[in-house]
């Protein structure tokens, strides 16, 4: 059951081989056993999950054929879910029980899925190792000394450890793809605007995008079908025809042109990762694809640009956390300014405060043009690089992360080293393109390697097809960490 | 050389939408605290703004009414600062690219002191859409302040003038003209007690021919009287300070109506570093020429156009036309009345400006609350015009109508106020008077024309006041001439 | 452009983050490092390039002017740190 695909689980549920309550309980039991060590979940609420499972069972009995009905899905703790504690990995929201549902959550609810719990994450999604969570670091199921990546590290670990059937993530600079790569699972960040951001706690509004994290491309297509779609409550949600992301899964890859950006295979990429990615490209050639050498000359600037734009937006987005209407308020304070300063200083962790400081500085008087405006202009150059590249190829491939999972505490106190671990993923967010990571082998230390697939705008169905054909031909995605 | 005062106004008008600018919560005034603050207004984590079409429409109307440029593309920006009545920690406003650009407003400055009444054009720099903040209630909650966020997110159009205003009287005239206009075009209810229309005044002084002085901004003036008092006090204070060798520091001040003074705000907004940047949650606002044209068709005839028409087509004086267009209600009432008696615009004007206004004033009523309708008033004026009643009779009808309702013809009938216009009956009365007063007739004929009034008096008395005065005069003149 | 310790303190005040002298110094060192990375941008000639604020070149969608939200005060204030008589309480605000 634990290794079944979502389609197989759906079939089993509808055939009454298992009930949603039984399936949910199975996962809850696994969480109870494994989570104390992995720390993949911040909050589980068996009562609420089982109540939803019972409702799902009734729906199934009444003939509901929704593919996700009764399937336990975990939500990254960045999504507001009514009645659920929603912390965003922060002390600031340690006591915040959401009074409303995020669009993504209500989409899963109406599809009949069961909310299995809220997964751990870097605080306010700011991090690449899950070490910034107020609720403690998540352990990588492949090696408990290693990080799972971030910020959707809890989700990645939960999927890898079979602590849920599938789960959601969000990606601002690589937060779906990088942990997917480091935990040996599949993750997709859709085109900006395809999934509503309503109810997803904002980090950097112009870059944030929610997406599925699962064990296969096929599962992700099913999840994306539920998550994607227009939402009038998000001004940046795009009004497009509803599409079936699974429609092209099985299309042969003959004639597929794969662009390989030179810049993604240069210095900084560790040899074991390069080797696994090369092997994957070779496999694609066997599947009928051809390879094109491309260049993304401005992508080297994506880290500096990102560390101006994302903190700038974040510094403003996080101003609402002031201890007035919800969330953490310092137990002792003097006047109003003191209440603000103490609540925010105690409520936010070091990395969040660091980024608020960066963002406040780059927006402040006299620096705006040199930093924020300059970054926005280079952002356009980065996006234009992709537009030109897609004249010559259908998808772009490369490594998701320059290394496999590093050890907890390894990057220590050097934020810059941590920031550089997102070097291959950030440009995609800046351009607003869809990006994906799928497992493509293992590195020296037997840790998973991720292959990044970048598509043109709205090309998610083709990317899922590209991933699915590879997963039909290889078995990296079904490998399971030992002891799981 | 004397000092010149330089004033620019920033007027915040709450737009009369049903729902807020970025959320679906109600904007109705006076609800229980925080019952009209929805998830978006409270800035719960994860919520997002979506722009209200009604707010944009009203901004377009304002732009059209002031001959302003309407930006085909404008941008919403975040103005970042911390304040408990600002839930997001930033206000969504417009900065670089406001929805309304350069325009102007012609104002009538009434005579005061040495200055005669005059017209003046005040240039409008821009008008931009933004959200209002909540309210801080300073009653004592155990030494704490209470925050009500019902008002948070109410749409505002902030209208910024050029520093074209030179004294408090002009500032008031400008504010009043704007107040009239926004109500006229139906974008703001203008209720100043409820804070729907609030002024900030930027005041500086300098010697003509030298650069403008440093300005101080007087915040939140919510009556025309306070606006006038605050500017007068502030300008006087600045001049005195400078003459005593002091300097003016840029500052934000509040006006204390009890003391009649301005004072520095105690909350120092550190160097005003608002860190404006385009709101990533909102996309650029595009306004198509078609949309502007659609809105134009919904725009009523504007006060200035009406004034010109009243003068040129209806033959009213500029003064009367000005009064009749002081409010939309007045003009509408005038025009509806005038439709009943199309040829007698002047009569309509006289009655509205005279009796109707006086009576409203006495009863403390607004035009909108007028107990008689334009149909009723017109019906009565029609009877004056066709000589059915005299002016004196009309006043009687009007009083009855005001107090008890009813239409003019019924009141005239019931009260027997119909004039006698029967030439035979009037001639008979005149003949009798002439016969009974030979001495006065001789005086008149001898050239003492003042005696004419004596005969009129007798004639009216004899007719019990019902004689048509014009007709009676004509008969008297003819018969007295011999 | 180099970030001074004074800048760090000013920014902390603007962002309403309390900071001890020691914390400010530590933050200064780290931020200086990060700005070293960010400064790479300054070498790029971006004249004539329009800033990119949004991933998609689309314009703002408008909502019909309708009231769609009712009173949910009880639910919203259940999670508030301090309320009284329907109001959120904060330390006294002085204007």
mmCIF file of C-alpha atoms in Angstrom, chain A residues 199-449:
data_model
loop_
_atom_site.group_PDB
_atom_site.id
_atom_site.type_symbol
_atom_site.label_atom_id
_atom_site.label_comp_id
_atom_site.label_asym_id
_atom_site.label_seq_id
_atom_site.Cartn_x
_atom_site.Cartn_y
_atom_site.Cartn_z
ATOM 1 C CA UNK A 199 -4.063 31.446 1.922
ATOM 2 C CA UNK A 200 -0.447 30.508 1.296
ATOM 3 C CA UNK A 201 1.570 32.606 3.715
ATOM 4 C CA UNK A 202 3.572 35.004 1.579
ATOM 5 C CA UNK A 203 7.347 35.049 1.480
ATOM 6 C CA UNK A 204 8.104 36.849 -1.791
ATOM 7 C CA UNK A 205 4.817 37.440 -3.556
ATOM 8 C CA UNK A 206 6.154 37.812 -7.088
ATOM 9 C CA UNK A 207 8.091 34.540 -6.865
ATOM 10 C CA UNK A 208 6.062 32.228 -4.577
ATOM 11 C CA UNK A 209 4.291 29.345 -6.235
ATOM 12 C CA UNK A 210 2.741 26.206 -4.783
ATOM 13 C CA UNK A 211 3.192 22.814 -6.343
ATOM 14 C CA UNK A 212 2.956 19.069 -5.804
ATOM 15 C CA UNK A 213 5.628 16.844 -4.263
ATOM 16 C CA UNK A 214 5.217 13.129 -4.734
ATOM 17 C CA UNK A 215 6.926 9.914 -5.654
ATOM 18 C CA UNK A 216 6.306 10.148 -9.389
ATOM 19 C CA UNK A 217 5.403 12.451 -12.225
ATOM 20 C CA UNK A 218 2.166 10.562 -12.659
ATOM 21 C CA UNK A 219 1.177 11.305 -9.048
ATOM 22 C CA UNK A 220 2.132 14.942 -9.509
ATOM 23 C CA UNK A 221 -0.112 15.278 -12.551
ATOM 24 C CA UNK A 222 -3.039 14.113 -10.450
ATOM 25 C CA UNK A 223 -2.188 16.527 -7.651
ATOM 26 C CA UNK A 224 -1.680 19.432 -10.006
ATOM 27 C CA UNK A 225 -5.087 18.773 -11.533
ATOM 28 C CA UNK A 226 -6.539 19.488 -8.100
ATOM 29 C CA UNK A 227 -4.276 22.417 -7.210
ATOM 30 C CA UNK A 228 -4.228 24.422 -10.444
ATOM 31 C CA UNK A 229 -6.946 26.724 -11.652
ATOM 32 C CA UNK A 230 -8.190 30.244 -11.559
ATOM 33 C CA UNK A 231 -9.009 31.816 -8.207
ATOM 34 C CA UNK A 232 -10.633 35.240 -8.171
ATOM 35 C CA UNK A 233 -9.178 36.002 -4.738
ATOM 36 C CA UNK A 234 -5.611 36.131 -6.077
ATOM 37 C CA UNK A 235 -4.995 39.006 -8.507
ATOM 38 C CA UNK A 236 -2.007 37.144 -9.938
ATOM 39 C CA UNK A 237 -3.988 33.940 -10.544
ATOM 40 C CA UNK A 238 -4.242 33.444 -14.283
ATOM 41 C CA UNK A 239 -7.538 32.981 -16.069
ATOM 42 C CA UNK A 240 -6.898 29.956 -18.229
ATOM 43 C CA UNK A 241 -8.875 26.999 -19.430
ATOM 44 C CA UNK A 242 -8.822 24.124 -16.967
ATOM 45 C CA UNK A 243 -6.430 21.495 -18.256
ATOM 46 C CA UNK A 244 -5.720 17.841 -17.586
ATOM 47 C CA UNK A 245 -2.042 17.677 -16.698
ATOM 48 C CA UNK A 246 -2.026 13.900 -17.166
ATOM 49 C CA UNK A 247 -3.169 14.081 -20.776
ATOM 50 C CA UNK A 248 0.278 13.791 -22.330
ATOM 51 C CA UNK A 249 1.961 11.518 -19.809
ATOM 52 C CA UNK A 250 2.539 8.671 -22.191
ATOM 53 C CA UNK A 251 3.483 10.546 -25.316
ATOM 54 C CA UNK A 252 6.758 9.238 -26.801
ATOM 55 C CA UNK A 253 9.719 11.561 -26.538
ATOM 56 C CA UNK A 254 10.903 11.218 -30.123
ATOM 57 C CA UNK A 255 12.141 14.557 -31.397
ATOM 58 C CA UNK A 256 12.254 16.179 -27.964
ATOM 59 C CA UNK A 257 14.949 18.871 -27.935
ATOM 60 C CA UNK A 258 16.701 19.180 -24.581
ATOM 61 C CA UNK A 259 18.623 22.381 -23.928
ATOM 62 C CA UNK A 260 21.665 22.027 -21.692
ATOM 63 C CA UNK A 261 22.750 25.396 -20.310
ATOM 64 C CA UNK A 262 26.532 25.603 -20.215
ATOM 65 C CA UNK A 263 26.355 27.678 -17.049
ATOM 66 C CA UNK A 264 24.691 24.815 -15.164
ATOM 67 C CA UNK A 265 27.577 22.441 -15.777
ATOM 68 C CA UNK A 266 30.453 24.751 -14.907
ATOM 69 C CA UNK A 267 32.543 25.102 -11.767
ATOM 70 C CA UNK A 268 30.710 24.618 -8.521
ATOM 71 C CA UNK A 269 28.880 21.493 -9.649
ATOM 72 C CA UNK A 270 30.114 18.464 -7.772
ATOM 73 C CA UNK A 271 31.328 15.578 -9.880
ATOM 74 C CA UNK A 272 28.924 12.940 -8.557
ATOM 75 C CA UNK A 273 25.927 15.123 -9.319
ATOM 76 C CA UNK A 274 27.293 15.909 -12.781
ATOM 77 C CA UNK A 275 27.750 12.213 -13.443
ATOM 78 C CA UNK A 276 24.178 11.305 -12.466
ATOM 79 C CA UNK A 277 22.773 14.144 -14.550
ATOM 80 C CA UNK A 278 24.899 13.116 -17.551
ATOM 81 C CA UNK A 279 23.611 9.583 -17.199
ATOM 82 C CA UNK A 280 20.057 10.858 -17.210
ATOM 83 C CA UNK A 281 20.707 12.840 -20.389
ATOM 84 C CA UNK A 282 22.090 9.694 -21.976
ATOM 85 C CA UNK A 283 18.923 7.886 -20.994
ATOM 86 C CA UNK A 284 16.845 10.637 -22.607
ATOM 87 C CA UNK A 285 18.801 10.297 -25.818
ATOM 88 C CA UNK A 286 17.867 6.612 -25.756
ATOM 89 C CA UNK A 287 14.249 7.667 -25.405
ATOM 90 C CA UNK A 288 14.503 9.647 -28.639
ATOM 91 C CA UNK A 289 15.481 13.082 -27.435
ATOM 92 C CA UNK A 290 18.256 15.236 -28.857
ATOM 93 C CA UNK A 291 20.490 17.630 -27.006
ATOM 94 C CA UNK A 292 21.144 21.304 -27.732
ATOM 95 C CA UNK A 293 23.890 23.376 -26.187
ATOM 96 C CA UNK A 294 22.356 26.588 -24.860
ATOM 97 C CA UNK A 295 23.453 29.526 -22.777
ATOM 98 C CA UNK A 296 21.744 31.455 -19.990
ATOM 99 C CA UNK A 297 24.403 34.152 -19.648
ATOM 100 C CA UNK A 298 22.645 36.169 -16.966
ATOM 101 C CA UNK A 299 21.735 33.222 -14.779
ATOM 102 C CA UNK A 300 24.952 33.752 -12.790
ATOM 103 C CA UNK A 301 23.290 36.928 -11.470
ATOM 104 C CA UNK A 302 20.191 35.167 -10.264
ATOM 105 C CA UNK A 303 21.465 34.680 -6.706
ATOM 106 C CA UNK A 304 22.295 38.372 -6.121
ATOM 107 C CA UNK A 305 19.073 39.484 -7.841
ATOM 108 C CA UNK A 306 17.047 37.044 -5.779
ATOM 109 C CA UNK A 307 18.656 38.171 -2.528
ATOM 110 C CA UNK A 308 17.509 41.698 -3.256
ATOM 111 C CA UNK A 309 13.995 41.060 -4.561
ATOM 112 C CA UNK A 310 12.879 38.250 -2.253
ATOM 113 C CA UNK A 311 13.995 39.948 0.984
ATOM 114 C CA UNK A 312 12.510 43.265 -0.187
ATOM 115 C CA UNK A 313 9.094 41.706 -0.712
ATOM 116 C CA UNK A 314 9.464 39.625 2.435
ATOM 117 C CA UNK A 315 10.365 42.616 4.605
ATOM 118 C CA UNK A 316 7.034 44.145 3.663
ATOM 119 C CA UNK A 317 5.015 40.905 3.691
ATOM 120 C CA UNK A 318 6.193 40.127 7.215
ATOM 121 C CA UNK A 319 5.261 43.550 8.615
ATOM 122 C CA UNK A 320 1.786 42.225 9.418
ATOM 123 C CA UNK A 321 3.288 40.103 12.173
ATOM 124 C CA UNK A 322 3.133 42.749 14.871
ATOM 125 C CA UNK A 323 1.479 41.032 17.820
ATOM 126 C CA UNK A 324 -1.751 42.980 17.464
ATOM 127 C CA UNK A 325 -4.348 40.760 15.811
ATOM 128 C CA UNK A 326 -2.948 37.218 16.000
ATOM 129 C CA UNK A 327 0.246 35.329 16.569
ATOM 130 C CA UNK A 328 3.028 35.911 19.033
ATOM 131 C CA UNK A 329 3.053 38.875 21.385
ATOM 132 C CA UNK A 330 5.958 39.299 23.788
ATOM 133 C CA UNK A 331 4.886 38.511 27.363
ATOM 134 C CA UNK A 332 6.389 41.723 28.683
ATOM 135 C CA UNK A 333 6.717 45.089 27.045
ATOM 136 C CA UNK A 334 6.552 48.797 27.742
ATOM 137 C CA UNK A 335 5.152 51.148 25.139
ATOM 138 C CA UNK A 336 3.858 50.411 21.655
ATOM 139 C CA UNK A 337 7.259 50.536 19.959
ATOM 140 C CA UNK A 338 8.608 48.188 22.599
ATOM 141 C CA UNK A 339 5.711 45.788 22.082
ATOM 142 C CA UNK A 340 6.405 45.720 18.339
ATOM 143 C CA UNK A 341 10.145 45.300 18.703
ATOM 144 C CA UNK A 342 10.030 42.640 21.385
ATOM 145 C CA UNK A 343 7.265 40.640 19.711
ATOM 146 C CA UNK A 344 9.017 40.678 16.366
ATOM 147 C CA UNK A 345 12.499 40.060 17.741
ATOM 148 C CA UNK A 346 11.333 37.133 19.840
ATOM 149 C CA UNK A 347 8.824 35.831 17.287
ATOM 150 C CA UNK A 348 11.168 35.697 14.296
ATOM 151 C CA UNK A 349 14.273 33.554 14.019
ATOM 152 C CA UNK A 350 17.724 34.700 12.914
ATOM 153 C CA UNK A 351 17.427 33.980 9.183
ATOM 154 C CA UNK A 352 14.047 35.687 8.912
ATOM 155 C CA UNK A 353 15.344 38.745 10.722
ATOM 156 C CA UNK A 354 18.397 38.769 8.481
ATOM 157 C CA UNK A 355 16.240 38.820 5.368
ATOM 158 C CA UNK A 356 13.922 41.481 6.781
ATOM 159 C CA UNK A 357 17.011 43.597 7.394
ATOM 160 C CA UNK A 358 18.312 43.078 3.848
ATOM 161 C CA UNK A 359 14.911 43.867 2.377
ATOM 162 C CA UNK A 360 14.359 46.952 4.497
ATOM 163 C CA UNK A 361 17.773 48.256 3.541
ATOM 164 C CA UNK A 362 17.458 47.765 -0.217
ATOM 165 C CA UNK A 363 14.088 49.537 -0.252
ATOM 166 C CA UNK A 364 15.175 52.406 1.928
ATOM 167 C CA UNK A 365 15.626 55.933 0.769
ATOM 168 C CA UNK A 366 18.636 56.430 -1.452
ATOM 169 C CA UNK A 367 19.247 52.732 -2.133
ATOM 170 C CA UNK A 368 16.119 51.769 -4.027
ATOM 171 C CA UNK A 369 17.472 52.473 -7.511
ATOM 172 C CA UNK A 370 20.839 50.847 -6.945
ATOM 173 C CA UNK A 371 19.403 47.672 -5.494
ATOM 174 C CA UNK A 372 15.720 47.048 -6.026
ATOM 175 C CA UNK A 373 15.321 48.676 -9.422
ATOM 176 C CA UNK A 374 18.620 47.312 -10.703
ATOM 177 C CA UNK A 375 17.591 43.816 -9.561
ATOM 178 C CA UNK A 376 14.245 44.135 -11.339
ATOM 179 C CA UNK A 377 16.017 45.099 -14.543
ATOM 180 C CA UNK A 378 18.409 42.175 -14.361
ATOM 181 C CA UNK A 379 15.409 39.996 -13.605
ATOM 182 C CA UNK A 380 14.144 40.895 -17.052
ATOM 183 C CA UNK A 381 17.504 39.998 -18.613
ATOM 184 C CA UNK A 382 17.382 36.625 -16.876
ATOM 185 C CA UNK A 383 13.853 35.991 -18.140
ATOM 186 C CA UNK A 384 14.855 37.016 -21.668
ATOM 187 C CA UNK A 385 17.682 34.463 -21.627
ATOM 188 C CA UNK A 386 15.099 31.739 -21.180
ATOM 189 C CA UNK A 387 12.857 33.130 -23.905
ATOM 190 C CA UNK A 388 15.760 32.955 -26.306
ATOM 191 C CA UNK A 389 16.787 29.493 -25.135
ATOM 192 C CA UNK A 390 13.295 28.131 -25.731
ATOM 193 C CA UNK A 391 13.616 29.121 -29.396
ATOM 194 C CA UNK A 392 16.107 26.293 -29.672
ATOM 195 C CA UNK A 393 14.761 23.639 -27.332
ATOM 196 C CA UNK A 394 11.573 22.251 -25.790
ATOM 197 C CA UNK A 395 12.808 21.707 -22.264
ATOM 198 C CA UNK A 396 15.953 22.659 -20.385
ATOM 199 C CA UNK A 397 17.730 20.155 -18.168
ATOM 200 C CA UNK A 398 20.463 20.318 -15.620
ATOM 201 C CA UNK A 399 21.196 19.612 -11.988
ATOM 202 C CA UNK A 400 18.688 20.781 -9.378
ATOM 203 C CA UNK A 401 21.311 21.344 -6.715
ATOM 204 C CA UNK A 402 25.095 21.569 -7.008
ATOM 205 C CA UNK A 403 25.572 18.831 -4.397
ATOM 206 C CA UNK A 404 23.679 16.045 -2.743
ATOM 207 C CA UNK A 405 22.333 16.591 0.770
ATOM 208 C CA UNK A 406 24.867 18.195 3.045
ATOM 209 C CA UNK A 407 25.031 17.475 6.746
ATOM 210 C CA UNK A 408 23.036 19.248 9.405
ATOM 211 C CA UNK A 409 25.032 22.214 10.677
ATOM 212 C CA UNK A 410 27.549 21.895 7.850
ATOM 213 C CA UNK A 411 26.877 25.315 6.331
ATOM 214 C CA UNK A 412 26.922 26.735 9.809
ATOM 215 C CA UNK A 413 26.849 30.451 10.123
ATOM 216 C CA UNK A 414 27.636 31.356 6.562
ATOM 217 C CA UNK A 415 24.418 32.502 4.914
ATOM 218 C CA UNK A 416 26.166 33.109 1.598
ATOM 219 C CA UNK A 417 27.206 29.445 1.273
ATOM 220 C CA UNK A 418 23.627 28.425 2.010
ATOM 221 C CA UNK A 419 22.256 30.892 -0.526
ATOM 222 C CA UNK A 420 24.500 29.489 -3.244
ATOM 223 C CA UNK A 421 22.937 26.045 -2.908
ATOM 224 C CA UNK A 422 19.944 27.447 -4.836
ATOM 225 C CA UNK A 423 22.060 28.640 -7.732
ATOM 226 C CA UNK A 424 20.343 26.453 -10.369
ATOM 227 C CA UNK A 425 16.788 26.875 -9.178
ATOM 228 C CA UNK A 426 16.390 30.601 -8.544
ATOM 229 C CA UNK A 427 16.463 31.828 -12.143
ATOM 230 C CA UNK A 428 13.317 29.797 -12.856
ATOM 231 C CA UNK A 429 11.381 31.686 -10.173
ATOM 232 C CA UNK A 430 12.661 35.019 -11.400
ATOM 233 C CA UNK A 431 11.419 34.199 -14.895
ATOM 234 C CA UNK A 432 8.158 32.712 -13.565
ATOM 235 C CA UNK A 433 8.728 29.484 -15.490
ATOM 236 C CA UNK A 434 7.736 25.964 -14.446
ATOM 237 C CA UNK A 435 10.531 23.841 -13.004
ATOM 238 C CA UNK A 436 10.717 20.288 -11.782
ATOM 239 C CA UNK A 437 13.096 17.932 -10.049
ATOM 240 C CA UNK A 438 13.026 14.153 -10.412
ATOM 241 C CA UNK A 439 15.375 11.569 -8.933
ATOM 242 C CA UNK A 440 18.111 10.502 -11.365
ATOM 243 C CA UNK A 441 20.603 8.533 -9.330
ATOM 244 C CA UNK A 442 22.803 8.668 -6.285
ATOM 245 C CA UNK A 443 25.973 10.481 -5.404
ATOM 246 C CA UNK A 444 29.145 9.383 -3.661
ATOM 247 C CA UNK A 445 27.589 9.130 -0.241
ATOM 248 C CA UNK A 446 24.598 7.230 -1.606
ATOM 249 C CA UNK A 447 22.444 10.302 -1.357
ATOM 250 C CA UNK A 448 19.885 11.060 -4.058
ATOM 251 C CA UNK A 449 20.594 13.344 -7.001
#
